[in-house]
CSV table of C-alpha atoms in Angstrom, one decimal:
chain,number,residue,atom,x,y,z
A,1,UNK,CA,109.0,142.6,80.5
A,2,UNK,CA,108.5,138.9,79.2
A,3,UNK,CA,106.3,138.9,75.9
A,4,UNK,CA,104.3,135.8,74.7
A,5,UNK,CA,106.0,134.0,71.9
A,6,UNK,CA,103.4,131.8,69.6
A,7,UNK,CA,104.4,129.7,67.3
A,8,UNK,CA,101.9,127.3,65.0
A,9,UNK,CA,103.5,124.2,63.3
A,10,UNK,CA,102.0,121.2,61.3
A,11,UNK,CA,114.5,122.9,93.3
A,12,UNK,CA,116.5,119.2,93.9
A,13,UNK,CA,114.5,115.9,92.7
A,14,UNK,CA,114.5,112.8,92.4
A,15,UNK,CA,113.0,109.8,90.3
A,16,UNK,CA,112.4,106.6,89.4
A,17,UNK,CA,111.9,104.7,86.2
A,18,UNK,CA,110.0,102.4,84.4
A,19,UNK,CA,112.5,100.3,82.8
A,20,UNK,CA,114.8,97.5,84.4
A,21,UNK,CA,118.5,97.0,84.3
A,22,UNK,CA,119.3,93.3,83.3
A,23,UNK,CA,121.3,90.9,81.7
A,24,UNK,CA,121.1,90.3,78.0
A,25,UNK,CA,118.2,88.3,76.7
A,26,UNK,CA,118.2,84.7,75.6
A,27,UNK,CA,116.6,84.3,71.7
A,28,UNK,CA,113.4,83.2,72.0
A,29,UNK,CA,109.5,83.6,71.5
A,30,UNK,CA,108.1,86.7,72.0
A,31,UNK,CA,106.0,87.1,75.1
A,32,UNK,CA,102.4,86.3,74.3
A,33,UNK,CA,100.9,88.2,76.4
A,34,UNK,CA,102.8,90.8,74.5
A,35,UNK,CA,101.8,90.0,71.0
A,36,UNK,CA,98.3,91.1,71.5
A,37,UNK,CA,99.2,94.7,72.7
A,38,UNK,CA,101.8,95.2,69.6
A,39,UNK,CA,99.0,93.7,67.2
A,40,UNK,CA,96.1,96.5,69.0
A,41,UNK,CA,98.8,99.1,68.8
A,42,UNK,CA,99.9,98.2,65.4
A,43,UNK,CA,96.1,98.8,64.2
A,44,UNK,CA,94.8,101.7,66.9
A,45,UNK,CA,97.8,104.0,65.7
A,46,UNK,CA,96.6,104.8,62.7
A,47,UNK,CA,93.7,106.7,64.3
A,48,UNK,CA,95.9,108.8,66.3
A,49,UNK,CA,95.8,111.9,64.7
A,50,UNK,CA,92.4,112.4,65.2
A,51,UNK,CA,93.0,112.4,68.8
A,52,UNK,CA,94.2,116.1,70.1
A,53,UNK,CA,95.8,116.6,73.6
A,54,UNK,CA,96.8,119.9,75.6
A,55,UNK,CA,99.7,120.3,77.6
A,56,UNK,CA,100.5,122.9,80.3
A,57,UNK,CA,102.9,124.9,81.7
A,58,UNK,CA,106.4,124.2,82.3
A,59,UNK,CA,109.4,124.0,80.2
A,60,UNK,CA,113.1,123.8,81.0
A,61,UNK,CA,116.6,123.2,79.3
A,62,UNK,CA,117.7,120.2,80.7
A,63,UNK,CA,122.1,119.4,81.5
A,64,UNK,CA,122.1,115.8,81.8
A,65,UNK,CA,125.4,115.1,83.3
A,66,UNK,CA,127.1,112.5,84.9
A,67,UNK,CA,129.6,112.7,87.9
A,68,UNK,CA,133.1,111.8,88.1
A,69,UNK,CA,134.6,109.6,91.3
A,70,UNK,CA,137.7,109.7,89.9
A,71,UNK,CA,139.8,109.5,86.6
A,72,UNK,CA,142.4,106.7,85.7
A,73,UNK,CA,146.0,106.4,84.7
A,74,UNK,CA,144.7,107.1,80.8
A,75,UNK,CA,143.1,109.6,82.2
A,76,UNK,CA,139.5,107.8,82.0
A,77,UNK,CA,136.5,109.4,83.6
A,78,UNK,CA,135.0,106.8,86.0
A,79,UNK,CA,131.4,107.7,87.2
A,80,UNK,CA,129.8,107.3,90.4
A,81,UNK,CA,127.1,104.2,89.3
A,82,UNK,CA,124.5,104.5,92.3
A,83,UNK,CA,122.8,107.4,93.6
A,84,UNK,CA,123.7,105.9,96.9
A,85,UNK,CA,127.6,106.0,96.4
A,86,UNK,CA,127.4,109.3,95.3
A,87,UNK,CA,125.6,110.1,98.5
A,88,UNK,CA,128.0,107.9,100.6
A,89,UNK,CA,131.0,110.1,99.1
A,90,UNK,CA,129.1,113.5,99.9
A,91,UNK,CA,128.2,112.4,102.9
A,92,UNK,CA,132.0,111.5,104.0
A,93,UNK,CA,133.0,114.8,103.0
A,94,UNK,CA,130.4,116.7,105.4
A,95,UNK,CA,132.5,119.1,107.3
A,96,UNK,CA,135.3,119.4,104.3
A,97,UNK,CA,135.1,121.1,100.9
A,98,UNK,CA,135.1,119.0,97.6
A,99,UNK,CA,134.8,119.5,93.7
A,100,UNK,CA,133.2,116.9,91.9
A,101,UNK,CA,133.9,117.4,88.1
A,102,UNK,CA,130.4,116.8,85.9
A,103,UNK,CA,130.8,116.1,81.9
A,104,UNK,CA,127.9,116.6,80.2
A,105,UNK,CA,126.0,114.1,78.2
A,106,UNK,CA,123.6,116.3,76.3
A,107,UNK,CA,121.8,119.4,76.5
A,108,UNK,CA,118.1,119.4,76.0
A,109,UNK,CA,114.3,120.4,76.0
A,110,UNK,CA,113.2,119.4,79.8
A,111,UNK,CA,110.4,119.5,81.7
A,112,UNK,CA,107.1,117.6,82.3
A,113,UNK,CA,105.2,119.0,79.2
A,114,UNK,CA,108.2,119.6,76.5
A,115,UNK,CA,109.1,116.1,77.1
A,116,UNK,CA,105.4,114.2,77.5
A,117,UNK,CA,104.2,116.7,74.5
A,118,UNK,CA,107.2,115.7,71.8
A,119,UNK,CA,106.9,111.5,73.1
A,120,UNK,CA,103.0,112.2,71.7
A,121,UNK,CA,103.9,113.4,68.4
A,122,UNK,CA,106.0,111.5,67.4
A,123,UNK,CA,103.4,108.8,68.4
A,124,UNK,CA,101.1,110.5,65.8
A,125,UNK,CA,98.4,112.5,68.2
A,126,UNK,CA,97.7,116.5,67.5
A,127,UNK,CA,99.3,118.9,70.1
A,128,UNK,CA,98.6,122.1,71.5
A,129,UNK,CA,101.4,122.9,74.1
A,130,UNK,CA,101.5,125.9,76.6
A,131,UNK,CA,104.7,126.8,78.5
A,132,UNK,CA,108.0,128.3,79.7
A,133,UNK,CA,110.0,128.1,76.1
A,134,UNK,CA,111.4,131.8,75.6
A,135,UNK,CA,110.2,135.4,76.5
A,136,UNK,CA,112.1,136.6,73.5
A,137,UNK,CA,111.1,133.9,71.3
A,138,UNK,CA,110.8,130.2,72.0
A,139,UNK,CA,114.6,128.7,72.2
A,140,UNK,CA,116.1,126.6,70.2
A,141,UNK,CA,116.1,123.9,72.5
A,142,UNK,CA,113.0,123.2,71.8
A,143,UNK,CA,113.1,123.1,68.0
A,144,UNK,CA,111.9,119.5,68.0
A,145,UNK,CA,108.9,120.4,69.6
A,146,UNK,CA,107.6,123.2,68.2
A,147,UNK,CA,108.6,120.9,64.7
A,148,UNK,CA,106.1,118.2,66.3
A,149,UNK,CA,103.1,119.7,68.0
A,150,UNK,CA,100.5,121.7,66.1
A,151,UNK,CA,100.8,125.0,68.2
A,152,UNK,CA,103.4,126.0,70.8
A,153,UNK,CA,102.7,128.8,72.6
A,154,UNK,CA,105.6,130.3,75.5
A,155,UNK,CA,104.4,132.7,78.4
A,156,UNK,CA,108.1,132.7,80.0
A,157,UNK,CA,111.3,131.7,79.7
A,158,UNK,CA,112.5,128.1,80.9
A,159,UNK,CA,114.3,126.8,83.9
A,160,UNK,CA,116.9,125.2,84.3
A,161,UNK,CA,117.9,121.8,85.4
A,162,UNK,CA,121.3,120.1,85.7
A,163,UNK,CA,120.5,116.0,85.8
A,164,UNK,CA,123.1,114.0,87.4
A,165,UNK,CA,122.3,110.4,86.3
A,166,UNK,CA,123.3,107.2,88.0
A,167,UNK,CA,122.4,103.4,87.1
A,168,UNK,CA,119.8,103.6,89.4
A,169,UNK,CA,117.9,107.1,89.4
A,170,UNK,CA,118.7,110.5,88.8
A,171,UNK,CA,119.0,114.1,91.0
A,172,UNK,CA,117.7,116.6,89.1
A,173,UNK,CA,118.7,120.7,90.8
A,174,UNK,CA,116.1,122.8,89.3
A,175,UNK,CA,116.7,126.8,88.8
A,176,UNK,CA,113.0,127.1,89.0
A,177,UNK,CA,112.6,130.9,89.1
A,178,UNK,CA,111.5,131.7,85.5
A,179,UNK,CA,108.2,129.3,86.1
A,180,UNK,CA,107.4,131.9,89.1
A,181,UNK,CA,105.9,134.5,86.0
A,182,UNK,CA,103.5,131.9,85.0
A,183,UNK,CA,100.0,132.6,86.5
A,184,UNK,CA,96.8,132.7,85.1
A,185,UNK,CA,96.4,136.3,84.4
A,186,UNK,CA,99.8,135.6,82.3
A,187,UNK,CA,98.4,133.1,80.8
A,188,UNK,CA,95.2,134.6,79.5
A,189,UNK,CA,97.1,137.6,78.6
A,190,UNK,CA,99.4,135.2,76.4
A,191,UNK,CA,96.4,132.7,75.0
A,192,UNK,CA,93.2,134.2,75.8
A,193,UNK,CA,90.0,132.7,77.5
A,194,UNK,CA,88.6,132.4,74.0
A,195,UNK,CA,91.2,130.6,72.5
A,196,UNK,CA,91.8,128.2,75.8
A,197,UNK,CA,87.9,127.7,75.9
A,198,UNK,CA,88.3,126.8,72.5
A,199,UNK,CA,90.8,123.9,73.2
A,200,UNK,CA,89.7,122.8,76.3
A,201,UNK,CA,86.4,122.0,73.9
A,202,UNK,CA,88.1,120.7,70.8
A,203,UNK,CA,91.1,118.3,73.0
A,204,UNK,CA,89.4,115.2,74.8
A,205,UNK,CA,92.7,115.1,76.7
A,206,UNK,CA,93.9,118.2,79.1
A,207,UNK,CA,97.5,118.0,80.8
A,208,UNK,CA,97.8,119.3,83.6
A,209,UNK,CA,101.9,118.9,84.7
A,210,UNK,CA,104.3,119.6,87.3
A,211,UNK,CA,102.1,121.4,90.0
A,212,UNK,CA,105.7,121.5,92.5
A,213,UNK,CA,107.8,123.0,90.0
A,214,UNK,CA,105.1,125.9,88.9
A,215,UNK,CA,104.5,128.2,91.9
A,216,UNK,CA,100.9,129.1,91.0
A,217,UNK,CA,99.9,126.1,89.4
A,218,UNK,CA,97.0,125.9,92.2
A,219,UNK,CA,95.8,129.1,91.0
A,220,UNK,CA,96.0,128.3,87.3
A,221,UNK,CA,93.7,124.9,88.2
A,222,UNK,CA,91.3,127.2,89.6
A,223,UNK,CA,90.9,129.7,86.8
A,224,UNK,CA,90.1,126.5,84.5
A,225,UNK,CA,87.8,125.5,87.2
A,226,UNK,CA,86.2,128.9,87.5
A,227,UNK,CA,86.2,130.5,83.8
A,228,UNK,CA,86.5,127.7,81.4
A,229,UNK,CA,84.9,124.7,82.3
A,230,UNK,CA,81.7,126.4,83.2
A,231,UNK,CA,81.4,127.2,79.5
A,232,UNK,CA,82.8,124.2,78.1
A,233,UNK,CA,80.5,121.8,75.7
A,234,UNK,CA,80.9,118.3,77.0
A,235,UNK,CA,83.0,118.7,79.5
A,236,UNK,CA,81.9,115.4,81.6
A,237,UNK,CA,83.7,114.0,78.2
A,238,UNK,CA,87.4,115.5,78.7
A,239,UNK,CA,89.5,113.6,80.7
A,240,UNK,CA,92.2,115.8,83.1
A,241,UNK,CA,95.4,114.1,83.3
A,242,UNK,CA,97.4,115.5,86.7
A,243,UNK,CA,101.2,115.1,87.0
A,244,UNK,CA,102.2,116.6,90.3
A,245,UNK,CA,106.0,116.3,89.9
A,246,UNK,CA,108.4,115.8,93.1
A,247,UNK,CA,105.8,117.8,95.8
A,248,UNK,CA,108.5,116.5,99.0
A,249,UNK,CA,109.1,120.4,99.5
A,250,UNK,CA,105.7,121.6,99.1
A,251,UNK,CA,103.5,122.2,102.5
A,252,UNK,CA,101.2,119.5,103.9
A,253,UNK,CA,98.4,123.2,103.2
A,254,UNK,CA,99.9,123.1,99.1
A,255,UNK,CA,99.3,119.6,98.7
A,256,UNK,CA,95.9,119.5,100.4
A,257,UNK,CA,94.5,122.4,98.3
A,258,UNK,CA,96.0,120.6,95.2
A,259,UNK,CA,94.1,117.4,96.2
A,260,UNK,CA,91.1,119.7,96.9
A,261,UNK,CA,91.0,121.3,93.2
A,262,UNK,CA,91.3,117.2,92.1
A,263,UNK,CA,88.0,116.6,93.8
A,264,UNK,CA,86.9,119.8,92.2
A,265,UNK,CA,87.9,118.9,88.9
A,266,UNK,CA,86.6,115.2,89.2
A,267,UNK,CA,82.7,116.8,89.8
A,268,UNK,CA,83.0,118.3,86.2
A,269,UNK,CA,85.8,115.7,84.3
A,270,UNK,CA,87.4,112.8,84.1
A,271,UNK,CA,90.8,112.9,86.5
A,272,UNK,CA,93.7,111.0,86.1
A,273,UNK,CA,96.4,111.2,88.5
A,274,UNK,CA,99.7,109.6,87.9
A,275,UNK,CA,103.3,109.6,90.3
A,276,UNK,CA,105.9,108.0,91.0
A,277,UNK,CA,107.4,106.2,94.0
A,278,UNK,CA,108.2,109.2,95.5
A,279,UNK,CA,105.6,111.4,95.1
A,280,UNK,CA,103.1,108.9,96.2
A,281,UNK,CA,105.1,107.9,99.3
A,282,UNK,CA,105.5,112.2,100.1
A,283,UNK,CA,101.6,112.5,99.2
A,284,UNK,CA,100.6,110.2,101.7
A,285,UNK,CA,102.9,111.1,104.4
A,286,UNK,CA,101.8,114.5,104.4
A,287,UNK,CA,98.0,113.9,103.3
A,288,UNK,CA,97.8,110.9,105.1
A,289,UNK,CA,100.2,110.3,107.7
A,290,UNK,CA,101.0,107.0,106.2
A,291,UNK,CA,104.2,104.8,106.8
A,292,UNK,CA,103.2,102.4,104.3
A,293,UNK,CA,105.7,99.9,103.0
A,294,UNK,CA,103.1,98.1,100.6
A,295,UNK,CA,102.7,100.1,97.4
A,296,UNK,CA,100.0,99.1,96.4
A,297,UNK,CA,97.7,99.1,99.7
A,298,UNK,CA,99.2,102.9,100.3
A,299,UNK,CA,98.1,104.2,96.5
A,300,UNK,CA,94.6,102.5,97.1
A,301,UNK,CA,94.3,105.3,100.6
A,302,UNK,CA,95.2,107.8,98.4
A,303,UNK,CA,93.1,106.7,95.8
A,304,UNK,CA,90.9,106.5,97.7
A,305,UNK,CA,91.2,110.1,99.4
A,306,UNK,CA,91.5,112.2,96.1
A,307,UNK,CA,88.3,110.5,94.8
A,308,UNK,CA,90.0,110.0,91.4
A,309,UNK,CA,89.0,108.1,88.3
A,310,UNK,CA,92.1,106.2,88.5
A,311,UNK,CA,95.2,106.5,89.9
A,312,UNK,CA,98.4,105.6,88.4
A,313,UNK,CA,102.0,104.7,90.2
A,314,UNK,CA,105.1,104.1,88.2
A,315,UNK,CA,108.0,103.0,89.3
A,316,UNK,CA,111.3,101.3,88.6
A,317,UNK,CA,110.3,97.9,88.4
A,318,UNK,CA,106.7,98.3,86.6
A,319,UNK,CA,103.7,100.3,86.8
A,320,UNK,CA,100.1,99.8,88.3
A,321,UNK,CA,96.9,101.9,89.0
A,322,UNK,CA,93.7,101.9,90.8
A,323,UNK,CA,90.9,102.2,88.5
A,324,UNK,CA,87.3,101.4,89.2
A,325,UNK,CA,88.4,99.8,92.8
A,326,UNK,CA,90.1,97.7,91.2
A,327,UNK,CA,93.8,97.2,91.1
A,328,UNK,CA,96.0,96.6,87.4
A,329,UNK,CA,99.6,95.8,87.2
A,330,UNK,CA,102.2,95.3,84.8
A,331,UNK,CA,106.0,94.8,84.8
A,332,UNK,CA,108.6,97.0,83.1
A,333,UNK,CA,110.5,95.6,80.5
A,334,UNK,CA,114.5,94.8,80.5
A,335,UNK,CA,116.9,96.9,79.6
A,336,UNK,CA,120.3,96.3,79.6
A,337,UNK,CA,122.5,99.6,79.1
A,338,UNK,CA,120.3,102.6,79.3
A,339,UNK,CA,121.1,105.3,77.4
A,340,UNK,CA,119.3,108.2,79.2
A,341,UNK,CA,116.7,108.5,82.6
A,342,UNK,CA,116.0,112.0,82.4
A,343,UNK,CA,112.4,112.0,80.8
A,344,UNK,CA,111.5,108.4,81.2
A,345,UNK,CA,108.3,108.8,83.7
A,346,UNK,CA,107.0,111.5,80.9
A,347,UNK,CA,107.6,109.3,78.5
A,348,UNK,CA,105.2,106.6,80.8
A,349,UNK,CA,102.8,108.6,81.2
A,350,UNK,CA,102.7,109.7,77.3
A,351,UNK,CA,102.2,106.0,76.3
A,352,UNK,CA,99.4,105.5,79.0
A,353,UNK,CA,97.5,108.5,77.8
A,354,UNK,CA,97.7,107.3,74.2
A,355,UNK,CA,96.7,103.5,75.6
A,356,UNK,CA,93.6,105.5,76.9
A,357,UNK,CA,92.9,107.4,74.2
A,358,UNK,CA,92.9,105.0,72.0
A,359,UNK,CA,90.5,102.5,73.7
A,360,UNK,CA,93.1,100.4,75.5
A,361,UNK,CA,92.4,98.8,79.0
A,362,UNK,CA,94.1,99.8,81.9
A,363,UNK,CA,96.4,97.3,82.4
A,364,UNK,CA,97.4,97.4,78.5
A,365,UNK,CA,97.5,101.1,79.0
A,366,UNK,CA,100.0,100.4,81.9
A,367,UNK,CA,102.1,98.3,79.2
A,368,UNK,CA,102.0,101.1,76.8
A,369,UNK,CA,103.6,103.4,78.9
A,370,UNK,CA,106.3,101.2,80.1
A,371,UNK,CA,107.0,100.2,76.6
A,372,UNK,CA,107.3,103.6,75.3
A,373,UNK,CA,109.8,104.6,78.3
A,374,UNK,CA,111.5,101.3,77.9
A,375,UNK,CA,112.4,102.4,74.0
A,376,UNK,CA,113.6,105.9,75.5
A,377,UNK,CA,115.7,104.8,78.0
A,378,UNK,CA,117.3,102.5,75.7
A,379,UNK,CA,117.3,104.6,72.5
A,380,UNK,CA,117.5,108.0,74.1
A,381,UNK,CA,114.8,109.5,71.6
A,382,UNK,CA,110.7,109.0,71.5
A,383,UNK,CA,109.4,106.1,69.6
A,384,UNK,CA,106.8,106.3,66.5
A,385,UNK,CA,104.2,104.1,66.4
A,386,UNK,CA,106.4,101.1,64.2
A,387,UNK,CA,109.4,101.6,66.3
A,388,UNK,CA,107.2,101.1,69.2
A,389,UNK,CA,105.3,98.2,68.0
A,390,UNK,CA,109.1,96.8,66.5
A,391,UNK,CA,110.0,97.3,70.4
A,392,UNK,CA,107.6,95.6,71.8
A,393,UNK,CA,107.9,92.6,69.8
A,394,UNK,CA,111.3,91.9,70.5
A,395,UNK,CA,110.8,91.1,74.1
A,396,UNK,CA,111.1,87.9,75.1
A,397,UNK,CA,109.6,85.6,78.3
A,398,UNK,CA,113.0,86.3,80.3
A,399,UNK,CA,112.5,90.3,79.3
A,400,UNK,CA,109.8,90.9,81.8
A,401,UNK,CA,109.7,90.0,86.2
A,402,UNK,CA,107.3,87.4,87.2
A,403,UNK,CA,103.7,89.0,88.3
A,404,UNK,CA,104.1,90.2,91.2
A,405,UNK,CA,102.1,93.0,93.7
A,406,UNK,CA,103.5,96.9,93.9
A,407,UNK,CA,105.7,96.8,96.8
């Protein structure tokens, strides 16, 4: 039988990021519509610790590889660049049997909330993080987290997810099984109402993440709706930030319930609901029968039908949400030879939370996030608050697209 490791310190996807392959910048000024955002971040970090979040449930050990088209006379490995080549090759093979050799880049802490949780400390906020770590003690994987958050707490063991990454995207194949133990009876058995009422009061900031991946996710949302939030102080304060995760292979019945418990959680919270390109385009398929090319126009439906506080889409190119009926954009920012995709939309949507949580507007929220994936993707580890604001101001007017509208 699992048991529940505590510990208290100081399926196939796809995805898209927020960052932008590009040539080299020219020396130059630094963006001014930049400047301000490093300057608010500069000052608003130092407040961060008294800002607490909790994260829920997942957790996986991440293989991020890369795939081998072929290998030269010195005996080079030379990838496949583009998810789409890769697919081209697989697809000429259909009838035929073929080995494609995968060399491993690193092996890591994965999932929505190791990943999002560790990018917020190391921005400076408190943590309490719930998930799949260990059942015979929390693995040392995820050393770095448990070194980062104030309490890490494991119902189950991880998954486990092999990452093949291209220049454009990744495919992520998920051994999701160990997330199957993870229900709410498991969970209060692990943590206790008491303590989870307790956190739900003391964290204005509850994170909810990866609904596909987490068979009875659903069920978890409604024993917060049904035991804690009833006896929560304030809870028309607490904002609930919602991550679905890649839902294509959940049921058109799945995803309505989800959006169902959203509307739920919305008459008693704050809801946030953020996805990428993907997701949003899959969500409104199935939810809305849409066969919308224009981004923006499509997240506004949806926006519209979850009855959300604001909705946020990231994507490769830049991110944008709804918010208030209106809609707020920003561009990604360039970078030339990323170092790592696996992580990157956590990493988004760890720099719009603090953004948020720190008084920032939407749209400088939006530019928060990007900037804290940007520094990922090109540095292969989460920022603190200097390296971020260092990051930020080393962008120049040829780092960032021309304003343009989602889609």
């Amino acid at each position: 039988m699992n048991s529940c490791r505590r510990a208290s310190f100081g399926s196939i996807r796809t995805a898209a990021c927020c960052w932008t392959a590009r040539r080299p910048s020219r020396q130059g000024r630094t963006d001014a519509s930049l400047q301000p955002i490093a300057e608010q971040i500069a000052i608003k970090y130092k407040k961060a610790e008294r800002f607490g979040v909790m994260l829920g449930f997942d957790g996986f050990i991440d293989s991020v590889v890369r795939a081998v088209r072929r290998r030269d006379e010195e005996d080079q490995a030379r990838f496949f660049e583009t998810m789409s080549e890769f697919g081209h090759y697989l697809v000429e093979k259909s009838g035929k049997n073929c080995s494609i050799e995968l060399v491993e880049q690193t092996n890591k802490l994965g999932g929505n909330m190791p990943i999002m949780a560790l990018a917020l400390g190391r921005l400076g906020f408190r943590l309490t993080s719930i998930g799949a770590l260990g059942s015979e003690g929390i693995k040392p994987q995820f050393s770095e987290l448990t070194g980062t958050v104030h309490e890490a707490i494991s119902v189950t063991d991880p998954g486990f997810s092999t990452a093949i990454e291209f220049r454009d995207g990744k495919v992520m194949l998920a051994d999701v099984s160990c997330l199957d133990s993870m229900d709410w009876d498991r969970l209060v058995q692990c943590v206790g109402k008491e303590r989870l009422l307790s956190w739900f009061d003391s964290n204005p900031l509850i994170c909810l993440l990866n609904w596909s991946e987490t068979k009875h996710a659903s069920q978890i949302w409604e024993g917060f709706l049904n035991e804690i939030i009833p006896n929560a102080r304030n809870a028309s304060e607490k904002t609930i930030f919602i991550d679905l995760s890649d839902c294509s292979k959940k049921s058109e019945a799945d995803l309505r319930r989800a959006f169902s418990l959203l509307k739920a959680f919305k008459r008693h919270c704050n809801v946030v609901l953020s996805m990428n390109e993907n997701e949003l385009a899959t969500a409104g398929r199935k939810l809305l029968d849409q066969d919308e090319q224009d981004m923006a126009h499509a997240a506004r439906q949806l926006y519209e039908y979850a009855g959300v506080d604001q909705l946020v889409v990231h994507v490769k190119d830049g991110a944008f949400a709804w918010s208030g009926d209106k809609l707020f954009q920003a561009d990604s920012y360039a970078i030339e030879e990323p170092v790592i995709l696996t992580g990157s939309g956590d990493h988004f949507n760890a720099g719009y939370c603090s953004g948020q949580l720190l008084g920032l507007g939407v749209k400088e929220s939006l530019q928060t996030g990007n900037a804290v994936a940007s520094y990922y993707v090109k540095h292969g580890t989460s920022p603190t608050p200097a390296q971020l604001v260092q990051h930020l101001a080393g962008f120049h007017d040829d780092d960032q697209p021309s304003e343009k509208q989602p889609g």
